[in-house]
PDB file of C-alpha atoms in Angstrom:
ATOM      1  CA  MET A 188     179.275 236.900 103.283  1.00 88.00           C
ATOM      2  CA  PRO A 189     180.989 239.962 101.728  1.00 95.00           C
ATOM      3  CA  THR A 190     178.918 242.499  99.814  1.00 96.00           C
ATOM      4  CA  ILE A 191     179.914 244.566  96.780  1.00 96.00           C
ATOM      5  CA  ILE A 192     178.187 247.448  95.044  1.00 95.00           C
ATOM      6  CA  ALA A 193     176.804 246.954  91.552  1.00 93.00           C
ATOM      7  CA  ASN A 194     179.316 248.861  89.447  1.00 91.00           C
ATOM      8  CA  ALA A 195     181.837 247.669  86.865  1.00 88.00           C
ATOM      9  CA  ARG A 196     184.940 248.538  88.884  1.00 90.00           C
ATOM     10  CA  ALA A 197     183.824 246.695  92.036  1.00 94.00           C
ATOM     11  CA  ILE A 198     182.643 243.673  90.066  1.00 94.00           C
ATOM     12  CA  THR A 199     185.858 243.433  88.021  1.00 91.00           C
ATOM     13  CA  LYS A 200     187.965 243.750  91.162  1.00 93.00           C
ATOM     14  CA  ALA A 201     186.004 240.951  92.819  1.00 95.00           C
ATOM     15  CA  ILE A 202     186.253 238.676  89.773  1.00 93.00           C
ATOM     16  CA  ASN A 203     190.029 239.122  89.678  1.00 91.00           C
ATOM     17  CA  GLY A 204     190.327 238.488  93.408  1.00 93.00           C
ATOM     18  CA  THR A 205     190.326 235.396  95.589  1.00 94.00           C
ATOM     19  CA  PRO A 206     187.514 232.803  95.509  1.00 95.00           C
ATOM     20  CA  ALA A 207     184.429 233.929  97.431  1.00 96.00           C
ATOM     21  CA  VAL A 208     180.677 234.387  97.106  1.00 97.00           C
ATOM     22  CA  TYR A 209     179.551 238.024  97.083  1.00 97.00           C
ATOM     23  CA  SER A 210     176.080 239.381  97.641  1.00 97.00           C
ATOM     24  CA  ILE A 211     175.200 242.429  95.543  1.00 97.00           C
ATOM     25  CA  GLU A 212     174.076 245.593  97.262  1.00 96.00           C
ATOM     26  CA  ARG A 213     170.407 246.431  96.496  1.00 94.00           C
ATOM     27  CA  HIS A 214     169.969 243.182  94.538  1.00 96.00           C
ATOM     28  CA  ASP A 215     168.403 240.681  96.912  1.00 94.00           C
ATOM     29  CA  ARG A 216     169.282 237.010  96.306  1.00 96.00           C
ATOM     30  CA  LEU A 217     171.684 237.774  93.449  1.00 97.00           C
ATOM     31  CA  TYR A 218     175.256 236.587  93.989  1.00 97.00           C
ATOM     32  CA  LEU A 219     178.628 236.646  92.284  1.00 97.00           C
ATOM     33  CA  GLU A 220     180.478 233.362  92.760  1.00 95.00           C
ATOM     34  CA  VAL A 221     184.200 233.991  92.209  1.00 95.00           C
ATOM     35  CA  ARG A 222     186.124 230.796  91.484  1.00 91.00           C
ATOM     36  CA  GLY A 223     189.645 232.157  91.087  1.00 89.00           C
ATOM     37  CA  ASP A 224     191.895 232.819  88.072  1.00 85.00           C
ATOM     38  CA  GLY A 225     189.446 235.417  86.778  1.00 85.00           C
ATOM     39  CA  LYS A 226     186.537 232.971  86.606  1.00 87.00           C
ATOM     40  CA  ALA A 227     183.175 233.820  88.140  1.00 91.00           C
ATOM     41  CA  ALA A 228     179.459 233.114  87.693  1.00 91.00           C
ATOM     42  CA  TRP A 229     176.244 235.001  88.370  1.00 94.00           C
ATOM     43  CA  ARG A 230     173.776 232.991  90.488  1.00 94.00           C
ATOM     44  CA  ILE A 231     170.565 233.454  92.421  1.00 96.00           C
ATOM     45  CA  CYS A 232     169.651 231.695  95.670  1.00 95.00           C
ATOM     46  CA  TYR A 233     165.994 231.000  96.446  1.00 94.00           C
ATOM     47  CA  ARG A 234     163.492 228.618  98.061  1.00 93.00           C
ATOM     48  CA  PRO A 235     161.173 226.929  95.514  1.00 90.00           C
ATOM     49  CA  ARG A 236     158.440 226.925  98.158  1.00 89.00           C
ATOM     50  CA  PRO A 237     158.088 228.007 101.806  1.00 88.00           C
ATOM     51  CA  ASN A 238     160.213 225.987 104.235  1.00 88.00           C
ATOM     52  CA  ALA A 239     161.976 224.168 101.362  1.00 89.00           C
ATOM     53  CA  ASN A 240     165.733 223.938 101.167  1.00 90.00           C
ATOM     54  CA  GLN A 241     167.521 226.751  99.366  1.00 91.00           C
ATOM     55  CA  ARG A 242     168.499 226.182  95.745  1.00 93.00           C
ATOM     56  CA  TRP A 243     171.039 227.861  93.483  1.00 93.00           C
ATOM     57  CA  TYR A 244     170.409 228.743  89.865  1.00 92.00           C
ATOM     58  CA  THR A 245     173.213 229.880  87.578  1.00 90.00           C
ATOM     59  CA  ILE A 246     172.265 232.792  85.323  1.00 90.00           C
ATOM     60  CA  ALA A 247     175.643 233.095  83.571  1.00 86.00           C
ATOM     61  CA  GLU A 248     178.646 230.780  83.891  1.00 82.00           C
ATOM     62  CA  ASP A 249     181.017 233.503  82.684  1.00 83.00           C
ATOM     63  CA  ALA A 250     180.376 236.692  84.651  1.00 87.00           C
ATOM     64  CA  ARG A 251     182.682 238.674  82.348  1.00 81.00           C
ATOM     65  CA  ALA A 252     180.682 237.808  79.257  1.00 76.00           C
ATOM     66  CA  VAL A 253     177.431 239.539  80.134  1.00 81.00           C
ATOM     67  CA  PRO A 254     176.468 243.097  81.099  1.00 82.00           C
ATOM     68  CA  PHE A 255     175.417 243.411  84.741  1.00 90.00           C
ATOM     69  CA  ASP A 256     172.161 245.163  83.783  1.00 88.00           C
ATOM     70  CA  ASP A 257     171.124 242.069  81.809  1.00 86.00           C
ATOM     71  CA  VAL A 258     171.981 239.798  84.720  1.00 91.00           C
ATOM     72  CA  ALA A 259     170.040 241.943  87.201  1.00 93.00           C
ATOM     73  CA  ARG A 260     167.025 242.099  84.889  1.00 91.00           C
ATOM     74  CA  LYS A 261     167.015 238.332  84.370  1.00 91.00           C
ATOM     75  CA  ALA A 262     167.394 237.705  88.117  1.00 94.00           C
ATOM     76  CA  ASN A 263     164.409 239.970  88.775  1.00 94.00           C
ATOM     77  CA  GLU A 264     162.324 238.149  86.134  1.00 92.00           C
ATOM     78  CA  LEU A 265     163.127 234.743  87.610  1.00 93.00           C
ATOM     79  CA  LEU A 266     162.469 235.739  91.201  1.00 94.00           C
ATOM     80  CA  SER A 267     159.261 237.586  90.275  1.00 94.00           C
ATOM     81  CA  GLY A 268     158.041 234.535  88.362  1.00 92.00           C
ATOM     82  CA  LEU A 269     158.737 232.396  91.404  1.00 93.00           C
ATOM     83  CA  GLN A 270     156.987 234.756  93.808  1.00 91.00           C
ATOM     84  CA  LEU A 271     153.950 235.632  91.681  1.00 91.00           C
ATOM     85  CA  GLN A 272     153.392 232.431  89.694  1.00 90.00           C
ATOM     86  CA  GLY A 273     155.304 229.804  91.655  1.00 91.00           C
ATOM     87  CA  VAL A 274     157.560 228.989  88.683  1.00 91.00           C
ATOM     88  CA  ASP A 275     160.825 227.353  89.788  1.00 91.00           C
ATOM     89  CA  PRO A 276     163.699 228.756  87.673  1.00 89.00           C
ATOM     90  CA  HIS A 277     165.039 225.204  87.255  1.00 85.00           C
ATOM     91  CA  ALA A 278     161.846 224.293  85.418  1.00 83.00           C
ATOM     92  CA  LEU A 279     162.581 226.863  82.706  1.00 76.00           C
ATOM     93  CA  LYS A 280     164.693 226.481  79.599  1.00 60.00           C
ATOM     94  CA  PRO A 281     168.376 227.426  79.991  1.00 57.00           C
ATOM     95  CA  ILE A 282     169.055 231.132  79.620  1.00 53.00           C
ATOM     96  CA  ALA A 283     171.138 232.219  76.656  1.00 51.00           C
ATOM     97  CA  LEU A 284     172.943 235.059  78.408  1.00 57.00           C
ATOM     98  CA  ASP A 285     176.338 233.393  78.039  1.00 48.00           C
ATOM     99  CA  SER A 286     176.142 233.941  74.287  1.00 53.00           C
ATOM    100  CA  GLU A 287     176.141 237.699  74.896  1.00 68.00           C
ATOM    101  CA  ARG A 288     179.870 238.328  74.801  1.00 79.00           C
ATOM    102  CA  SER A 289     180.876 241.696  76.219  1.00 84.00           C
ATOM    103  CA  VAL A 290     183.140 244.093  74.317  1.00 91.00           C
ATOM    104  CA  GLU A 291     185.883 243.427  76.863  1.00 89.00           C
ATOM    105  CA  LEU A 292     185.616 239.660  76.470  1.00 83.00           C
ATOM    106  CA  CYS A 293     185.746 240.006  72.677  1.00 89.00           C
ATOM    107  CA  PHE A 294     188.755 242.310  72.982  1.00 92.00           C
ATOM    108  CA  ARG A 295     190.622 239.685  75.035  1.00 87.00           C
ATOM    109  CA  ALA A 296     189.778 236.987  72.483  1.00 85.00           C
ATOM    110  CA  TRP A 297     190.798 239.297  69.615  1.00 92.00           C
ATOM    111  CA  LEU A 298     194.159 239.931  71.293  1.00 89.00           C
ATOM    112  CA  ASP A 299     194.890 236.215  71.447  1.00 86.00           C
ATOM    113  CA  HIS A 300     193.690 235.097  68.041  1.00 83.00           C
ATOM    114  CA  THR A 301     195.785 234.071  65.062  1.00 74.00           C
ATOM    115  CA  GLY A 302     194.390 233.063  61.710  1.00 70.00           C
ATOM    116  CA  LYS A 303     192.466 234.776  58.948  1.00 68.00           C
ATOM    117  CA  ARG A 304     193.142 238.338  60.069  1.00 74.00           C
ATOM    118  CA  ARG A 305     196.434 237.761  61.888  1.00 77.00           C
ATOM    119  CA  GLY A 306     198.966 235.120  60.975  1.00 76.00           C
ATOM    120  CA  LYS A 307     200.933 235.171  64.227  1.00 81.00           C
ATOM    121  CA  ALA A 308     200.661 236.396  67.795  1.00 82.00           C
ATOM    122  CA  ILE A 309     200.868 240.138  68.489  1.00 86.00           C
ATOM    123  CA  ALA A 310     204.301 241.360  69.550  1.00 90.00           C
ATOM    124  CA  PRO A 311     204.485 241.995  73.321  1.00 91.00           C
ATOM    125  CA  LEU A 312     205.015 245.750  72.940  1.00 94.00           C
ATOM    126  CA  THR A 313     202.103 246.083  70.507  1.00 94.00           C
ATOM    127  CA  ARG A 314     199.867 243.996  72.764  1.00 92.00           C
ATOM    128  CA  SER A 315     200.755 246.193  75.724  1.00 94.00           C
ATOM    129  CA  GLY A 316     199.809 249.268  73.694  1.00 95.00           C
ATOM    130  CA  TYR A 317     196.397 247.830  72.825  1.00 95.00           C
ATOM    131  CA  GLU A 318     195.774 246.846  76.447  1.00 95.00           C
ATOM    132  CA  THR A 319     196.695 250.324  77.675  1.00 95.00           C
ATOM    133  CA  LEU A 320     194.442 251.961  75.070  1.00 96.00           C
ATOM    134  CA  PHE A 321     191.527 249.705  76.009  1.00 96.00           C
ATOM    135  CA  GLU A 322     192.011 250.213  79.747  1.00 94.00           C
ATOM    136  CA  ARG A 323     192.267 254.009  79.512  1.00 95.00           C
ATOM    137  CA  HIS A 324     189.743 254.852  76.842  1.00 95.00           C
ATOM    138  CA  VAL A 325     187.423 251.924  76.061  1.00 96.00           C
ATOM    139  CA  ARG A 326     186.574 249.747  79.046  1.00 93.00           C
ATOM    140  CA  GLN A 327     184.905 252.473  81.104  1.00 91.00           C
ATOM    141  CA  HIS A 328     182.634 253.437  78.207  1.00 93.00           C
ATOM    142  CA  VAL A 329     181.667 250.184  76.458  1.00 93.00           C
ATOM    143  CA  GLY A 330     183.666 247.343  78.029  1.00 90.00           C
ATOM    144  CA  ASN A 331     180.669 245.866  79.821  1.00 83.00           C
ATOM    145  CA  ILE A 332     178.259 246.175  76.880  1.00 86.00           C
ATOM    146  CA  ALA A 333     177.403 243.039  74.916  1.00 86.00           C
ATOM    147  CA  LEU A 334     179.139 243.338  71.536  1.00 90.00           C
ATOM    148  CA  SER A 335     175.894 242.390  69.783  1.00 87.00           C
ATOM    149  CA  ARG A 336     174.278 245.467  71.370  1.00 86.00           C
ATOM    150  CA  LEU A 337     177.040 247.920  70.518  1.00 92.00           C
ATOM    151  CA  ASP A 338     175.454 250.371  68.086  1.00 94.00           C
ATOM    152  CA  ARG A 339     176.709 253.229  65.938  1.00 95.00           C
ATOM    153  CA  ALA A 340     175.408 255.936  68.285  1.00 95.00           C
ATOM    154  CA  THR A 341     177.323 254.434  71.218  1.00 95.00           C
ATOM    155  CA  VAL A 342     180.531 254.185  69.188  1.00 96.00           C
ATOM    156  CA  VAL A 343     180.214 257.799  68.031  1.00 96.00           C
ATOM    157  CA  ARG A 344     179.490 258.992  71.555  1.00 95.00           C
ATOM    158  CA  THR A 345     182.502 257.073  72.858  1.00 96.00           C
ATOM    159  CA  ILE A 346     184.992 258.457  70.363  1.00 96.00           C
ATOM    160  CA  GLU A 347     183.674 261.989  70.869  1.00 95.00           C
ATOM    161  CA  THR A 348     184.226 261.624  74.623  1.00 95.00           C
ATOM    162  CA  VAL A 349     187.721 260.223  74.094  1.00 95.00           C
ATOM    163  CA  LYS A 350     188.588 262.994  71.646  1.00 94.00           C
ATOM    164  CA  LYS A 351     187.518 265.645  74.144  1.00 93.00           C
ATOM    165  CA  SER A 352     189.445 264.066  77.024  1.00 93.00           C
ATOM    166  CA  SER A 353     192.636 263.552  75.001  1.00 92.00           C
ATOM    167  CA  THR A 354     192.764 266.997  73.384  1.00 90.00           C
ATOM    168  CA  ASN A 355     194.993 269.683  74.884  1.00 87.00           C
ATOM    169  CA  PRO A 356     196.102 272.509  72.534  1.00 85.00           C
ATOM    170  CA  GLU A 357     198.652 273.805  75.046  1.00 84.00           C
ATOM    171  CA  LYS A 358     200.440 270.452  75.017  1.00 80.00           C
ATOM    172  CA  LYS A 359     199.748 269.939  71.310  1.00 78.00           C
ATOM    173  CA  PHE A 360     197.540 266.885  72.001  1.00 83.00           C
ATOM    174  CA  ARG A 361     195.156 266.544  69.025  1.00 85.00           C
ATOM    175  CA  GLY A 362     192.842 263.897  70.460  1.00 88.00           C
ATOM    176  CA  LEU A 363     194.431 261.194  68.333  1.00 92.00           C
ATOM    177  CA  GLN A 364     193.429 258.585  70.915  1.00 94.00           C
ATOM    178  CA  ALA A 365     189.859 258.869  69.574  1.00 95.00           C
ATOM    179  CA  THR A 366     190.987 257.641  66.168  1.00 95.00           C
ATOM    180  CA  LYS A 367     192.937 254.803  67.756  1.00 95.00           C
ATOM    181  CA  VAL A 368     189.838 253.785  69.729  1.00 96.00           C
ATOM    182  CA  LEU A 369     187.693 253.756  66.588  1.00 97.00           C
ATOM    183  CA  LYS A 370     190.253 251.660  64.706  1.00 96.00           C
ATOM    184  CA  LEU A 371     190.530 249.228  67.620  1.00 97.00           C
ATOM    185  CA  LEU A 372     186.757 248.784  67.952  1.00 97.00           C
ATOM    186  CA  SER A 373     186.474 248.381  64.195  1.00 97.00           C
ATOM    187  CA  SER A 374     189.123 245.628  64.181  1.00 95.00           C
ATOM    188  CA  ILE A 375     187.398 243.798  67.020  1.00 95.00           C
ATOM    189  CA  CYS A 376     184.009 243.996  65.286  1.00 95.00           C
ATOM    190  CA  GLU A 377     185.311 242.856  61.898  1.00 94.00           C
ATOM    191  CA  TRP A 378     186.985 239.861  63.527  1.00 91.00           C
ATOM    192  CA  ALA A 379     183.813 239.104  65.522  1.00 90.00           C
ATOM    193  CA  ILE A 380     181.915 238.953  62.209  1.00 91.00           C
ATOM    194  CA  ASP A 381     184.353 236.245  61.096  1.00 88.00           C
ATOM    195  CA  GLN A 382     183.497 234.324  64.269  1.00 83.00           C
ATOM    196  CA  GLN A 383     179.759 234.749  63.524  1.00 81.00           C
ATOM    197  CA  TRP A 384     179.287 236.512  66.860  1.00 84.00           C
ATOM    198  CA  ILE A 385     177.707 239.541  65.174  1.00 88.00           C
ATOM    199  CA  ASP A 386     176.235 240.172  61.727  1.00 88.00           C
ATOM    200  CA  LYS A 387     177.594 243.650  61.016  1.00 93.00           C
ATOM    201  CA  SER A 388     180.000 246.207  62.434  1.00 96.00           C
ATOM    202  CA  PRO A 389     178.609 249.405  63.987  1.00 96.00           C
ATOM    203  CA  CYS A 390     181.928 251.103  63.152  1.00 97.00           C
ATOM    204  CA  ARG A 391     181.575 250.933  59.372  1.00 96.00           C
ATOM    205  CA  GLY A 392     181.127 254.293  57.717  1.00 95.00           C
ATOM    206  CA  ILE A 393     182.249 256.371  60.713  1.00 96.00           C
ATOM    207  CA  ALA A 394     184.857 258.910  59.650  1.00 94.00           C
ATOM    208  CA  LEU A 395     188.124 259.114  61.563  1.00 94.00           C
ATOM    209  CA  PRO A 396     187.613 261.785  64.230  1.00 91.00           C
ATOM    210  CA  VAL A 397     191.244 262.947  63.979  1.00 87.00           C
ATOM    211  CA  PRO A 398     193.523 262.433  60.958  1.00 84.00           C
ATOM    212  CA  ILE A 399     196.465 260.131  61.636  1.00 76.00           C
ATOM    213  CA  THR A 400     198.883 262.436  59.831  1.00 74.00           C
ATOM    214  CA  HIS A 401     199.544 265.737  61.578  1.00 68.00           C
ATOM    215  CA  PRO A 402     198.126 268.611  59.471  1.00 65.00           C
ATOM    216  CA  LEU A 403     201.418 270.513  59.814  1.00 62.00           C
ATOM    217  CA  GLY A 404     203.516 267.512  58.907  1.00 58.00           C
ATOM    218  CA  LYS A 405     206.026 265.713  61.073  1.00 54.00           C
ATOM    219  CA  GLN A 406     207.961 268.907  61.779  1.00 48.00           C
ATOM    220  CA  SER A 407     205.214 270.666  63.722  1.00 49.00           C
ATOM    221  CA  ARG A 408     207.527 272.326  66.258  1.00 52.00           C
ATOM    222  CA  PRO A 409     210.415 274.800  65.902  1.00 52.00           C
ATOM    223  CA  PRO A 410     213.643 272.973  64.987  1.00 55.00           C
ATOM    224  CA  THR A 411     216.191 272.577  67.781  1.00 57.00           C
ATOM    225  CA  ASN A 412     219.931 273.213  67.588  1.00 57.00           C
ATOM    226  CA  ALA A 413     220.379 269.442  67.439  1.00 57.00           C
ATOM    227  CA  ASN A 414     218.229 269.357  64.293  1.00 55.00           C
ATOM    228  CA  PHE A 415     220.398 272.017  62.681  1.00 48.00           C
ATOM    229  CA  ALA A 416     223.577 270.168  63.696  1.00 57.00           C
ATOM    230  CA  ASN A 417     222.331 266.983  62.051  1.00 56.00           C
ATOM    231  CA  SER A 418     221.339 268.820  58.884  1.00 56.00           C
ATOM    232  CA  GLY A 419     224.592 270.751  58.568  1.00 58.00           C
ATOM    233  CA  THR A 420     222.754 274.099  58.597  1.00 54.00           C
ATOM    234  CA  LYS A 421     223.708 276.799  61.080  1.00 52.00           C
ATOM    235  CA  PRO A 422     220.928 277.849  63.449  1.00 46.00           C
ATOM    236  CA  ARG A 423     219.581 281.347  62.960  1.00 47.00           C
ATOM    237  CA  THR A 424     220.391 283.793  65.752  1.00 47.00           C
ATOM    238  CA  TYR A 425     218.060 286.558  66.896  1.00 40.00           C
TER     239      TYR A 425
END
């Protein structure tokens, strides 16, 4: 049985790969069952009593929808209850982890939706832009967090990090990606409120970290000879 480490990159790669059952390094009896086509479930394997046959218990049917930390914590609770109190996980009420939709899962659903906030599907080029923005600046920071647990402090910390990483005065990069990230997260959250997935948006009231309009206007660089040619004005010689 193959083993993967418990980090977002390794887990995502496994989920998007071929069908297999993976054990998780340093998480005894916790497994990722990959079913193909991006579908996977978190499960534990255990014996309800000594010498009994092994049983499987599914913690989350959609591995993408829940943060790994929540899965690991729930697996530990179930296995501890079995070991210390003899409680078979199958005797418990179903776990509600699947209702904890991750930011990434909500983003994918938001991309595909049409209706109250979008009358038709996103144009391919626009969709590609959103996907690139999410992949570069969002997923690594909050993609695996349950949307219901995304708070204002985390959003602020994320956009500050993105602003710092996308600012380069020498190349005239203002950190505008931070504003785009905030606007994207805000759109996802507002739509999620419509779906009754969350009650309020943690993005409301956060000021844009970088103004959309360049403070020096569109012409923020010295005009080229081509600009002068188009305007009919002769370039100044020095």
